[in-house]
Amino acid sequence: MFEKIALVGIGLIGSSLARVIRREGLAGHIAIATRSLDTLKRAEELGLGSSYSTSAAEAVKGADLVIVSVPVGSSGAVAEEIAPALKPGAILTDVGSTKGSVIAQMKPHVPEGVHFIPGHPLAGTEKSGPDAGFAELFENRWCIFTPLPDTDPDALEKLSQFWRRCGSNIDTMDPDHHDMVLAIVSHLPHIIAYNIVGTADDLQQVTKSEVIKYSASGFRDFTRLAASDPTMWRDVCLHNKDAILEMLARFSEDLASLQRAIRWGDGEKLFDLFTRTRTIRRSIIDAGQEVDAPDFGRQVAAHPEKLAKG
Ligand code: NAP
């Protein structure tokens, strides 16, 4: 599909892209750039690309498609660095979990004649780094684009085709809407998980060994989310602040109402809520976004083919 693809950032997402690009033969040349020499060496040992550099500007030279896969707080600095080296007519995209902030950071640096199309694959695990990636990560997952008013439809179609070849389904959205949707489906669950695991860690009356020993009772399902990369999630919180604060306010209100129902013994209210929420999980399984297994995705991360089969 492309003569040269440059991957700036080669962690979980970048290295999964490298693997699927190679498997599907989507590029003649895969140029890899990452900040640290250690990560670069590891990417080379894993044979993820055709060329390797710690200079993002060097890697993007002559590339038809440039995919930036770095923490969202660094996307502006990366755009500034690569801008003078981008080929006219190239497609520049990203995979960042927040869109309004990434657009505000990157867009001012994008030169005339380069097609900037912000994107976000809704696929991931709690692991990070080049070893964590796998070619099937994007299989049957959504990739959301938040095109800008001046986005070229042909470039958008070409990028959509690329992501379809990676296994994804495509959707487009307004950046603000994306940030609101993601605040509830992804950002809030991670914040709740970080919070509950932190609370358990602080408990005095229950020992840490008991928390670990009896974790299958529910706790461990939060620990998977709470094991996610701290840099990535710090940046998500700081760069989707407004939408997250709005969702947190609603969440706190609903939690207070649940707390009141427990205090006043309102069993009917509890039963009604727990019945309503059960159907949400059923819909997720029916939509092929989860397997009907009691391990909440851990097996899926290790064996993504199970997800593809639904
Ligand atoms: P990751 O595994 O931690 O890899 C991050 C990559 O970015 C590494 O190559 C790292 O380089 C580089 N990097 C880190 N800080 C940087 C900086 N300040 N300047 C330039 N490069 C820097 O992260 P990831 O999970 O692939 O996430 C990458 C992006 O994908 C993020 O924007 C995230 O929001 C988005 N995303 C993640 C998921 C997920 O579940 N993980 C899902 C969808 C989208 P070095 O190792 O060389 O320092």
JSON list of C-alpha atoms in Angstrom, two decimals, residues 132-275:
[
{"chain": "A", "resi": 132, "resn": "ALA", "atom": "CA", "xyz": [4.31, -6.28, 24.18]},
{"chain": "A", "resi": 133, "resn": "GLY", "atom": "CA", "xyz": [2.99, -5.84, 20.63]},
{"chain": "A", "resi": 134, "resn": "PHE", "atom": "CA", "xyz": [1.34, -8.50, 18.48]},
{"chain": "A", "resi": 135, "resn": "ALA", "atom": "CA", "xyz": [0.05, -8.43, 14.90]},
{"chain": "A", "resi": 136, "resn": "GLU", "atom": "CA", "xyz": [-3.54, -9.36, 15.87]},
{"chain": "A", "resi": 137, "resn": "LEU", "atom": "CA", "xyz": [-4.00, -6.45, 18.31]},
{"chain": "A", "resi": 138, "resn": "PHE", "atom": "CA", "xyz": [-6.26, -4.47, 15.96]},
{"chain": "A", "resi": 139, "resn": "GLU", "atom": "CA", "xyz": [-8.33, -7.44, 14.77]},
{"chain": "A", "resi": 140, "resn": "ASN", "atom": "CA", "xyz": [-12.06, -6.68, 14.93]},
{"chain": "A", "resi": 141, "resn": "ARG", "atom": "CA", "xyz": [-11.40, -3.49, 16.93]},
{"chain": "A", "resi": 142, "resn": "TRP", "atom": "CA", "xyz": [-12.50, 0.02, 16.07]},
{"chain": "A", "resi": 143, "resn": "CYS", "atom": "CA", "xyz": [-10.19, 2.67, 14.71]},
{"chain": "A", "resi": 144, "resn": "ILE", "atom": "CA", "xyz": [-11.67, 6.16, 15.06]},
{"chain": "A", "resi": 145, "resn": "PHE", "atom": "CA", "xyz": [-10.59, 9.05, 12.87]},
{"chain": "A", "resi": 146, "resn": "THR", "atom": "CA", "xyz": [-11.32, 12.64, 13.82]},
{"chain": "A", "resi": 147, "resn": "PRO", "atom": "CA", "xyz": [-10.77, 14.35, 10.44]},
{"chain": "A", "resi": 148, "resn": "LEU", "atom": "CA", "xyz": [-10.28, 18.10, 10.25]},
{"chain": "A", "resi": 149, "resn": "PRO", "atom": "CA", "xyz": [-12.48, 20.36, 8.08]},
{"chain": "A", "resi": 150, "resn": "ASP", "atom": "CA", "xyz": [-9.77, 20.48, 5.38]},
{"chain": "A", "resi": 151, "resn": "THR", "atom": "CA", "xyz": [-8.95, 16.73, 5.41]},
{"chain": "A", "resi": 152, "resn": "ASP", "atom": "CA", "xyz": [-8.52, 15.35, 1.90]},
{"chain": "A", "resi": 153, "resn": "PRO", "atom": "CA", "xyz": [-11.14, 12.58, 1.32]},
{"chain": "A", "resi": 154, "resn": "ASP", "atom": "CA", "xyz": [-8.72, 10.51, -0.82]},
{"chain": "A", "resi": 155, "resn": "ALA", "atom": "CA", "xyz": [-6.07, 10.55, 1.91]},
{"chain": "A", "resi": 156, "resn": "LEU", "atom": "CA", "xyz": [-8.73, 9.58, 4.48]},
{"chain": "A", "resi": 157, "resn": "GLU", "atom": "CA", "xyz": [-9.87, 6.71, 2.29]},
{"chain": "A", "resi": 158, "resn": "LYS", "atom": "CA", "xyz": [-6.28, 5.48, 1.84]},
{"chain": "A", "resi": 159, "resn": "LEU", "atom": "CA", "xyz": [-5.65, 5.58, 5.59]},
{"chain": "A", "resi": 160, "resn": "SER", "atom": "CA", "xyz": [-8.97, 3.81, 6.21]},
{"chain": "A", "resi": 161, "resn": "GLN", "atom": "CA", "xyz": [-7.94, 1.06, 3.79]},
{"chain": "A", "resi": 162, "resn": "PHE", "atom": "CA", "xyz": [-4.64, 0.71, 5.65]},
{"chain": "A", "resi": 163, "resn": "TRP", "atom": "CA", "xyz": [-6.40, 0.23, 9.02]},
{"chain": "A", "resi": 164, "resn": "ARG", "atom": "CA", "xyz": [-8.89, -2.20, 7.47]},
{"chain": "A", "resi": 165, "resn": "ARG", "atom": "CA", "xyz": [-5.91, -4.26, 6.27]},
{"chain": "A", "resi": 166, "resn": "CYS", "atom": "CA", "xyz": [-4.68, -4.18, 9.90]},
{"chain": "A", "resi": 167, "resn": "GLY", "atom": "CA", "xyz": [-8.01, -5.80, 10.87]},
{"chain": "A", "resi": 168, "resn": "SER", "atom": "CA", "xyz": [-9.88, -2.76, 12.19]},
{"chain": "A", "resi": 169, "resn": "ASN", "atom": "CA", "xyz": [-13.35, -1.38, 11.60]},
{"chain": "A", "resi": 170, "resn": "ILE", "atom": "CA", "xyz": [-13.45, 2.35, 10.85]},
{"chain": "A", "resi": 171, "resn": "ASP", "atom": "CA", "xyz": [-15.51, 5.13, 12.37]},
{"chain": "A", "resi": 172, "resn": "THR", "atom": "CA", "xyz": [-15.20, 8.91, 12.13]},
{"chain": "A", "resi": 173, "resn": "MET", "atom": "CA", "xyz": [-16.11, 11.42, 14.81]},
{"chain": "A", "resi": 174, "resn": "ASP", "atom": "CA", "xyz": [-15.78, 15.01, 15.85]},
{"chain": "A", "resi": 175, "resn": "PRO", "atom": "CA", "xyz": [-12.69, 15.33, 18.17]},
{"chain": "A", "resi": 176, "resn": "ASP", "atom": "CA", "xyz": [-14.72, 16.71, 21.11]},
{"chain": "A", "resi": 177, "resn": "HIS", "atom": "CA", "xyz": [-17.24, 13.90, 20.80]},
{"chain": "A", "resi": 178, "resn": "HIS", "atom": "CA", "xyz": [-14.41, 11.35, 20.67]},
{"chain": "A", "resi": 179, "resn": "ASP", "atom": "CA", "xyz": [-12.94, 12.76, 23.87]},
{"chain": "A", "resi": 180, "resn": "MET", "atom": "CA", "xyz": [-16.32, 12.60, 25.63]},
{"chain": "A", "resi": 181, "resn": "VAL", "atom": "CA", "xyz": [-17.05, 9.03, 24.50]},
{"chain": "A", "resi": 182, "resn": "LEU", "atom": "CA", "xyz": [-13.58, 7.84, 25.44]},
{"chain": "A", "resi": 183, "resn": "ALA", "atom": "CA", "xyz": [-13.80, 9.54, 28.82]},
{"chain": "A", "resi": 184, "resn": "ILE", "atom": "CA", "xyz": [-16.63, 7.18, 29.78]},
{"chain": "A", "resi": 185, "resn": "VAL", "atom": "CA", "xyz": [-15.63, 3.96, 27.98]},
{"chain": "A", "resi": 186, "resn": "SER", "atom": "CA", "xyz": [-11.90, 4.05, 28.69]},
{"chain": "A", "resi": 187, "resn": "HIS", "atom": "CA", "xyz": [-10.57, 6.90, 30.80]},
{"chain": "A", "resi": 188, "resn": "LEU", "atom": "CA", "xyz": [-13.04, 6.68, 33.71]},
{"chain": "A", "resi": 189, "resn": "PRO", "atom": "CA", "xyz": [-12.70, 2.87, 34.07]},
{"chain": "A", "resi": 190, "resn": "HIS", "atom": "CA", "xyz": [-8.92, 3.25, 34.26]},
{"chain": "A", "resi": 191, "resn": "ILE", "atom": "CA", "xyz": [-9.16, 6.05, 36.84]},
{"chain": "A", "resi": 192, "resn": "ILE", "atom": "CA", "xyz": [-11.60, 3.99, 38.94]},
{"chain": "A", "resi": 193, "resn": "ALA", "atom": "CA", "xyz": [-9.26, 1.00, 38.71]},
{"chain": "A", "resi": 194, "resn": "TYR", "atom": "CA", "xyz": [-6.21, 3.07, 39.71]},
{"chain": "A", "resi": 195, "resn": "ASN", "atom": "CA", "xyz": [-8.24, 4.44, 42.61]},
{"chain": "A", "resi": 196, "resn": "ILE", "atom": "CA", "xyz": [-9.61, 1.16, 43.97]},
{"chain": "A", "resi": 197, "resn": "VAL", "atom": "CA", "xyz": [-6.23, -0.58, 43.75]},
{"chain": "A", "resi": 198, "resn": "GLY", "atom": "CA", "xyz": [-4.68, 2.41, 45.53]},
{"chain": "A", "resi": 199, "resn": "THR", "atom": "CA", "xyz": [-7.36, 2.24, 48.24]},
{"chain": "A", "resi": 200, "resn": "ALA", "atom": "CA", "xyz": [-6.74, -1.48, 48.81]},
{"chain": "A", "resi": 201, "resn": "ASP", "atom": "CA", "xyz": [-3.02, -0.80, 48.98]},
{"chain": "A", "resi": 202, "resn": "ASP", "atom": "CA", "xyz": [-3.60, 1.82, 51.70]},
{"chain": "A", "resi": 203, "resn": "LEU", "atom": "CA", "xyz": [-5.86, -0.38, 53.89]},
{"chain": "A", "resi": 204, "resn": "GLN", "atom": "CA", "xyz": [-4.53, -1.02, 57.36]},
{"chain": "A", "resi": 205, "resn": "GLN", "atom": "CA", "xyz": [-7.00, -3.70, 58.53]},
{"chain": "A", "resi": 206, "resn": "VAL", "atom": "CA", "xyz": [-6.53, -6.03, 55.55]},
{"chain": "A", "resi": 207, "resn": "THR", "atom": "CA", "xyz": [-3.03, -7.26, 54.85]},
{"chain": "A", "resi": 208, "resn": "LYS", "atom": "CA", "xyz": [-1.48, -7.04, 51.39]},
{"chain": "A", "resi": 209, "resn": "SER", "atom": "CA", "xyz": [-1.15, -10.83, 51.28]},
{"chain": "A", "resi": 210, "resn": "GLU", "atom": "CA", "xyz": [-4.92, -11.17, 51.85]},
{"chain": "A", "resi": 211, "resn": "VAL", "atom": "CA", "xyz": [-5.66, -8.71, 49.05]},
{"chain": "A", "resi": 212, "resn": "ILE", "atom": "CA", "xyz": [-3.55, -10.81, 46.70]},
{"chain": "A", "resi": 213, "resn": "LYS", "atom": "CA", "xyz": [-4.71, -14.22, 48.01]},
{"chain": "A", "resi": 214, "resn": "TYR", "atom": "CA", "xyz": [-8.43, -13.45, 47.66]},
{"chain": "A", "resi": 215, "resn": "SER", "atom": "CA", "xyz": [-8.15, -11.21, 44.59]},
{"chain": "A", "resi": 216, "resn": "ALA", "atom": "CA", "xyz": [-10.26, -13.51, 42.35]},
{"chain": "A", "resi": 217, "resn": "SER", "atom": "CA", "xyz": [-13.34, -12.15, 44.16]},
{"chain": "A", "resi": 218, "resn": "GLY", "atom": "CA", "xyz": [-13.33, -9.12, 41.84]},
{"chain": "A", "resi": 219, "resn": "PHE", "atom": "CA", "xyz": [-10.27, -7.09, 42.78]},
{"chain": "A", "resi": 220, "resn": "ARG", "atom": "CA", "xyz": [-7.98, -8.68, 40.21]},
{"chain": "A", "resi": 221, "resn": "ASP", "atom": "CA", "xyz": [-10.16, -7.47, 37.33]},
{"chain": "A", "resi": 222, "resn": "PHE", "atom": "CA", "xyz": [-9.34, -3.92, 38.38]},
{"chain": "A", "resi": 223, "resn": "THR", "atom": "CA", "xyz": [-5.63, -4.69, 38.79]},
{"chain": "A", "resi": 224, "resn": "ARG", "atom": "CA", "xyz": [-5.28, -5.44, 35.07]},
{"chain": "A", "resi": 225, "resn": "LEU", "atom": "CA", "xyz": [-6.41, -1.91, 34.16]},
{"chain": "A", "resi": 226, "resn": "ALA", "atom": "CA", "xyz": [-4.42, -0.43, 37.05]},
{"chain": "A", "resi": 227, "resn": "ALA", "atom": "CA", "xyz": [-1.24, -2.07, 35.70]},
{"chain": "A", "resi": 228, "resn": "SER", "atom": "CA", "xyz": [-1.41, 0.14, 32.58]},
{"chain": "A", "resi": 229, "resn": "ASP", "atom": "CA", "xyz": [1.48, 2.39, 31.64]},
{"chain": "A", "resi": 230, "resn": "PRO", "atom": "CA", "xyz": [1.80, 5.32, 34.12]},
{"chain": "A", "resi": 231, "resn": "THR", "atom": "CA", "xyz": [3.20, 7.79, 31.57]},
{"chain": "A", "resi": 232, "resn": "MET", "atom": "CA", "xyz": [0.45, 7.09, 29.06]},
{"chain": "A", "resi": 233, "resn": "TRP", "atom": "CA", "xyz": [-2.30, 7.43, 31.67]},
{"chain": "A", "resi": 234, "resn": "ARG", "atom": "CA", "xyz": [-0.83, 10.52, 33.31]},
{"chain": "A", "resi": 235, "resn": "ASP", "atom": "CA", "xyz": [-0.89, 12.15, 29.86]},
{"chain": "A", "resi": 236, "resn": "VAL", "atom": "CA", "xyz": [-4.45, 10.97, 29.11]},
{"chain": "A", "resi": 237, "resn": "CYS", "atom": "CA", "xyz": [-5.69, 12.50, 32.40]},
{"chain": "A", "resi": 238, "resn": "LEU", "atom": "CA", "xyz": [-3.90, 15.79, 31.78]},
{"chain": "A", "resi": 239, "resn": "HIS", "atom": "CA", "xyz": [-4.94, 15.99, 28.11]},
{"chain": "A", "resi": 240, "resn": "ASN", "atom": "CA", "xyz": [-8.62, 15.07, 28.38]},
{"chain": "A", "resi": 241, "resn": "LYS", "atom": "CA", "xyz": [-9.17, 17.00, 31.58]},
{"chain": "A", "resi": 242, "resn": "ASP", "atom": "CA", "xyz": [-12.57, 18.60, 30.85]},
{"chain": "A", "resi": 243, "resn": "ALA", "atom": "CA", "xyz": [-14.36, 15.47, 29.61]},
{"chain": "A", "resi": 244, "resn": "ILE", "atom": "CA", "xyz": [-12.86, 13.35, 32.41]},
{"chain": "A", "resi": 245, "resn": "LEU", "atom": "CA", "xyz": [-13.87, 15.84, 35.10]},
{"chain": "A", "resi": 246, "resn": "GLU", "atom": "CA", "xyz": [-17.41, 15.93, 33.72]},
{"chain": "A", "resi": 247, "resn": "MET", "atom": "CA", "xyz": [-17.68, 12.12, 33.74]},
{"chain": "A", "resi": 248, "resn": "LEU", "atom": "CA", "xyz": [-16.13, 11.93, 37.21]},
{"chain": "A", "resi": 249, "resn": "ALA", "atom": "CA", "xyz": [-18.73, 14.41, 38.52]},
{"chain": "A", "resi": 250, "resn": "ARG", "atom": "CA", "xyz": [-21.58, 12.28, 37.14]},
{"chain": "A", "resi": 251, "resn": "PHE", "atom": "CA", "xyz": [-19.93, 9.12, 38.45]},
{"chain": "A", "resi": 252, "resn": "SER", "atom": "CA", "xyz": [-19.55, 10.61, 41.96]},
{"chain": "A", "resi": 253, "resn": "GLU", "atom": "CA", "xyz": [-23.23, 11.65, 41.98]},
{"chain": "A", "resi": 254, "resn": "ASP", "atom": "CA", "xyz": [-24.35, 8.15, 40.97]},
{"chain": "A", "resi": 255, "resn": "LEU", "atom": "CA", "xyz": [-22.01, 6.58, 43.51]},
{"chain": "A", "resi": 256, "resn": "ALA", "atom": "CA", "xyz": [-23.48, 8.77, 46.26]},
{"chain": "A", "resi": 257, "resn": "SER", "atom": "CA", "xyz": [-26.96, 7.60, 45.25]},
{"chain": "A", "resi": 258, "resn": "LEU", "atom": "CA", "xyz": [-25.82, 3.96, 45.38]},
{"chain": "A", "resi": 259, "resn": "GLN", "atom": "CA", "xyz": [-24.24, 4.59, 48.78]},
{"chain": "A", "resi": 260, "resn": "ARG", "atom": "CA", "xyz": [-27.55, 6.03, 50.01]},
{"chain": "A", "resi": 261, "resn": "ALA", "atom": "CA", "xyz": [-29.49, 2.98, 48.72]},
{"chain": "A", "resi": 262, "resn": "ILE", "atom": "CA", "xyz": [-27.14, 0.68, 50.67]},
{"chain": "A", "resi": 263, "resn": "ARG", "atom": "CA", "xyz": [-27.36, 2.82, 53.82]},
{"chain": "A", "resi": 264, "resn": "TRP", "atom": "CA", "xyz": [-31.20, 2.91, 53.75]},
{"chain": "A", "resi": 265, "resn": "GLY", "atom": "CA", "xyz": [-31.59, -0.74, 52.74]},
{"chain": "A", "resi": 266, "resn": "ASP", "atom": "CA", "xyz": [-33.21, 0.11, 49.39]},
{"chain": "A", "resi": 267, "resn": "GLY", "atom": "CA", "xyz": [-32.84, -3.39, 47.91]},
{"chain": "A", "resi": 268, "resn": "GLU", "atom": "CA", "xyz": [-35.20, -2.66, 45.04]},
{"chain": "A", "resi": 269, "resn": "LYS", "atom": "CA", "xyz": [-33.02, 0.20, 43.80]},
{"chain": "A", "resi": 270, "resn": "LEU", "atom": "CA", "xyz": [-29.88, -1.96, 44.03]},
{"chain": "A", "resi": 271, "resn": "PHE", "atom": "CA", "xyz": [-31.55, -4.88, 42.24]},
{"chain": "A", "resi": 272, "resn": "ASP", "atom": "CA", "xyz": [-32.84, -2.63, 39.44]},
{"chain": "A", "resi": 273, "resn": "LEU", "atom": "CA", "xyz": [-29.43, -1.12, 38.79]},
{"chain": "A", "resi": 274, "resn": "PHE", "atom": "CA", "xyz": [-27.62, -4.48, 38.87]},
{"chain": "A", "resi": 275, "resn": "THR", "atom": "CA", "xyz": [-30.19, -5.92, 36.44]}
]
